PDB file of C-alpha atoms in Angstrom:
ATOM      1  CA  MET J   1     -19.207 -10.638   2.058  1.00 55.00           C
ATOM      2  CA  ALA J   2     -16.883  -9.171  -0.562  1.00 64.00           C
ATOM      3  CA  ALA J   3     -16.377 -11.697  -3.327  1.00 70.00           C
ATOM      4  CA  ASN J   4     -13.124 -10.398  -4.831  1.00 73.00           C
ATOM      5  CA  MET J   5     -11.205  -9.438  -1.694  1.00 71.00           C
ATOM      6  CA  GLN J   6      -7.673 -10.785  -1.360  1.00 72.00           C
ATOM      7  CA  LEU J   7      -6.692 -12.574   1.810  1.00 74.00           C
ATOM      8  CA  MET J   8      -4.070 -10.399   3.526  1.00 72.00           C
ATOM      9  CA  ASN J   9      -1.646 -10.903   6.370  1.00 76.00           C
ATOM     10  CA  TYR J  10      -0.164  -8.153   8.537  1.00 79.00           C
ATOM     11  CA  ASP J  11       3.553  -7.665   7.970  1.00 79.00           C
ATOM     12  CA  CYS J  12       5.725  -5.376  10.130  1.00 82.00           C
ATOM     13  CA  ASN J  13       8.370  -5.077   7.390  1.00 80.00           C
ATOM     14  CA  ALA J  14       5.725  -3.968   4.899  1.00 78.00           C
ATOM     15  CA  GLU J  15       4.457  -1.368   7.366  1.00 82.00           C
ATOM     16  CA  LEU J  16       7.963   0.008   7.928  1.00 84.00           C
ATOM     17  CA  TYR J  17       8.705   0.090   4.197  1.00 81.00           C
ATOM     18  CA  ALA J  18       5.415   1.894   3.462  1.00 81.00           C
ATOM     19  CA  TYR J  19       6.044   4.405   6.251  1.00 84.00           C
ATOM     20  CA  GLU J  20       9.556   5.189   4.990  1.00 84.00           C
ATOM     21  CA  HIS J  21       8.330   5.582   1.411  1.00 81.00           C
ATOM     22  CA  VAL J  22       5.451   7.893   2.391  1.00 81.00           C
ATOM     23  CA  LYS J  23       7.929  10.140   4.233  1.00 84.00           C
ATOM     24  CA  THR J  24       9.621  10.872   0.877  1.00 83.00           C
ATOM     25  CA  CYS J  25       6.438  12.746  -0.205  1.00 80.00           C
ATOM     26  CA  ASP J  26       7.182  12.039  -3.874  1.00 82.00           C
ATOM     27  CA  LYS J  27       3.545  11.073  -4.602  1.00 79.00           C
ATOM     28  CA  LYS J  28       4.701   8.157  -6.769  1.00 83.00           C
ATOM     29  CA  PRO J  29       4.592   4.404  -6.341  1.00 82.00           C
ATOM     30  CA  SER J  30       7.908   2.921  -5.336  1.00 80.00           C
ATOM     31  CA  PRO J  31       9.780   0.977  -8.025  1.00 80.00           C
ATOM     32  CA  PRO J  32       8.626  -2.658  -7.787  1.00 77.00           C
ATOM     33  CA  GLU J  33      12.199  -3.944  -7.921  1.00 79.00           C
ATOM     34  CA  GLU J  34      13.053  -1.930  -4.793  1.00 78.00           C
ATOM     35  CA  ARG J  35      10.180  -3.288  -2.696  1.00 76.00           C
ATOM     36  CA  PRO J  36      11.012  -5.975  -0.172  1.00 72.00           C
ATOM     37  CA  ASP J  37       9.870  -9.371  -1.376  1.00 69.00           C
ATOM     38  CA  SER J  38       8.591  -7.598  -4.496  1.00 53.00           C
ATOM     39  CA  PHE J  39       6.781 -10.662  -5.796  1.00 54.00           C
ATOM     40  CA  HIS J  40       4.254 -10.433  -2.966  1.00 66.00           C
ATOM     41  CA  TYR J  41       3.974  -6.732  -2.114  1.00 72.00           C
ATOM     42  CA  LEU J  42       1.374  -4.677  -3.925  1.00 72.00           C
ATOM     43  CA  GLU J  43       1.014  -0.931  -3.535  1.00 76.00           C
ATOM     44  CA  ASN J  44      -1.818   1.578  -3.766  1.00 75.00           C
ATOM     45  CA  ILE J  45      -1.161   5.306  -3.581  1.00 74.00           C
ATOM     46  CA  HIS J  46      -4.091   7.636  -2.962  1.00 70.00           C
ATOM     47  CA  ILE J  47      -3.685  11.409  -3.063  1.00 68.00           C
ATOM     48  CA  LEU J  48      -6.455  13.137  -1.170  1.00 65.00           C
ATOM     49  CA  GLU J  49      -6.935  16.826  -1.807  1.00 66.00           C
ATOM     50  CA  THR J  50      -7.680  18.599   1.466  1.00 63.00           C
ATOM     51  CA  ASN J  51      -7.096  21.914   3.196  1.00 60.00           C
ATOM     52  CA  GLU J  52      -6.007  20.101   6.353  1.00 59.00           C
ATOM     53  CA  THR J  53      -2.554  19.157   5.072  1.00 52.00           C
ATOM     54  CA  SER J  54       0.520  21.244   4.528  1.00 51.00           C
ATOM     55  CA  LEU J  55       2.154  19.689   1.446  1.00 49.00           C
ATOM     56  CA  ASN J  56       0.528  21.440  -1.514  1.00 46.00           C
ATOM     57  CA  ASN J  57      -2.850  20.667   0.036  1.00 40.00           C
ATOM     58  CA  SER J  58      -2.256  16.986  -0.646  1.00 43.00           C
ATOM     59  CA  PHE J  59      -2.101  14.072   1.694  1.00 43.00           C
ATOM     60  CA  ILE J  60      -0.546  10.800   0.682  1.00 45.00           C
ATOM     61  CA  VAL J  61      -1.913   7.574   1.985  1.00 45.00           C
ATOM     62  CA  GLN J  62      -0.080   4.439   1.086  1.00 43.00           C
ATOM     63  CA  THR J  63      -1.277   0.979   1.800  1.00 43.00           C
ATOM     64  CA  VAL J  64       0.715  -2.151   1.316  1.00 44.00           C
ATOM     65  CA  SER J  65      -0.877  -5.524   1.163  1.00 45.00           C
ATOM     66  CA  TYR J  66       0.799  -8.858   1.418  1.00 44.00           C
ATOM     67  CA  GLY J  67      -0.594 -12.088   0.172  1.00 48.00           C
ATOM     68  CA  ASP J  68      -1.006 -14.276  -2.807  1.00 48.00           C
ATOM     69  CA  ASP J  69      -3.368 -13.496  -5.644  1.00 49.00           C
ATOM     70  CA  THR J  70      -5.965 -15.920  -4.301  1.00 48.00           C
ATOM     71  CA  GLU J  71      -9.292 -14.315  -3.583  1.00 47.00           C
ATOM     72  CA  LEU J  72     -10.611 -14.454  -0.036  1.00 42.00           C
ATOM     73  CA  SER J  73     -13.693 -16.369  -1.185  1.00 46.00           C
ATOM     74  CA  ASP J  74     -11.383 -19.191  -2.311  1.00 49.00           C
ATOM     75  CA  LYS J  75     -10.035 -19.496   1.251  1.00 43.00           C
ATOM     76  CA  MET J  76     -13.434 -19.698   2.960  1.00 42.00           C
TER      77      MET J  76
END
């Protein structure tokens, strides 16, 4: 079991926000103050270099997690 994994909950609003931000293709994290419920939303942006994509051979994957800063092991 992963010892430092955060407990996360699925959130439809977070999914929609992440989807809309990824469509901008700016390759930058969104400003924290513009994120919904910015105290709880964290953001990771990964740029994967590949020949399979059309935007400067880059593909942006954005994941949004929601939860407190408590590690999963503390919840078990």
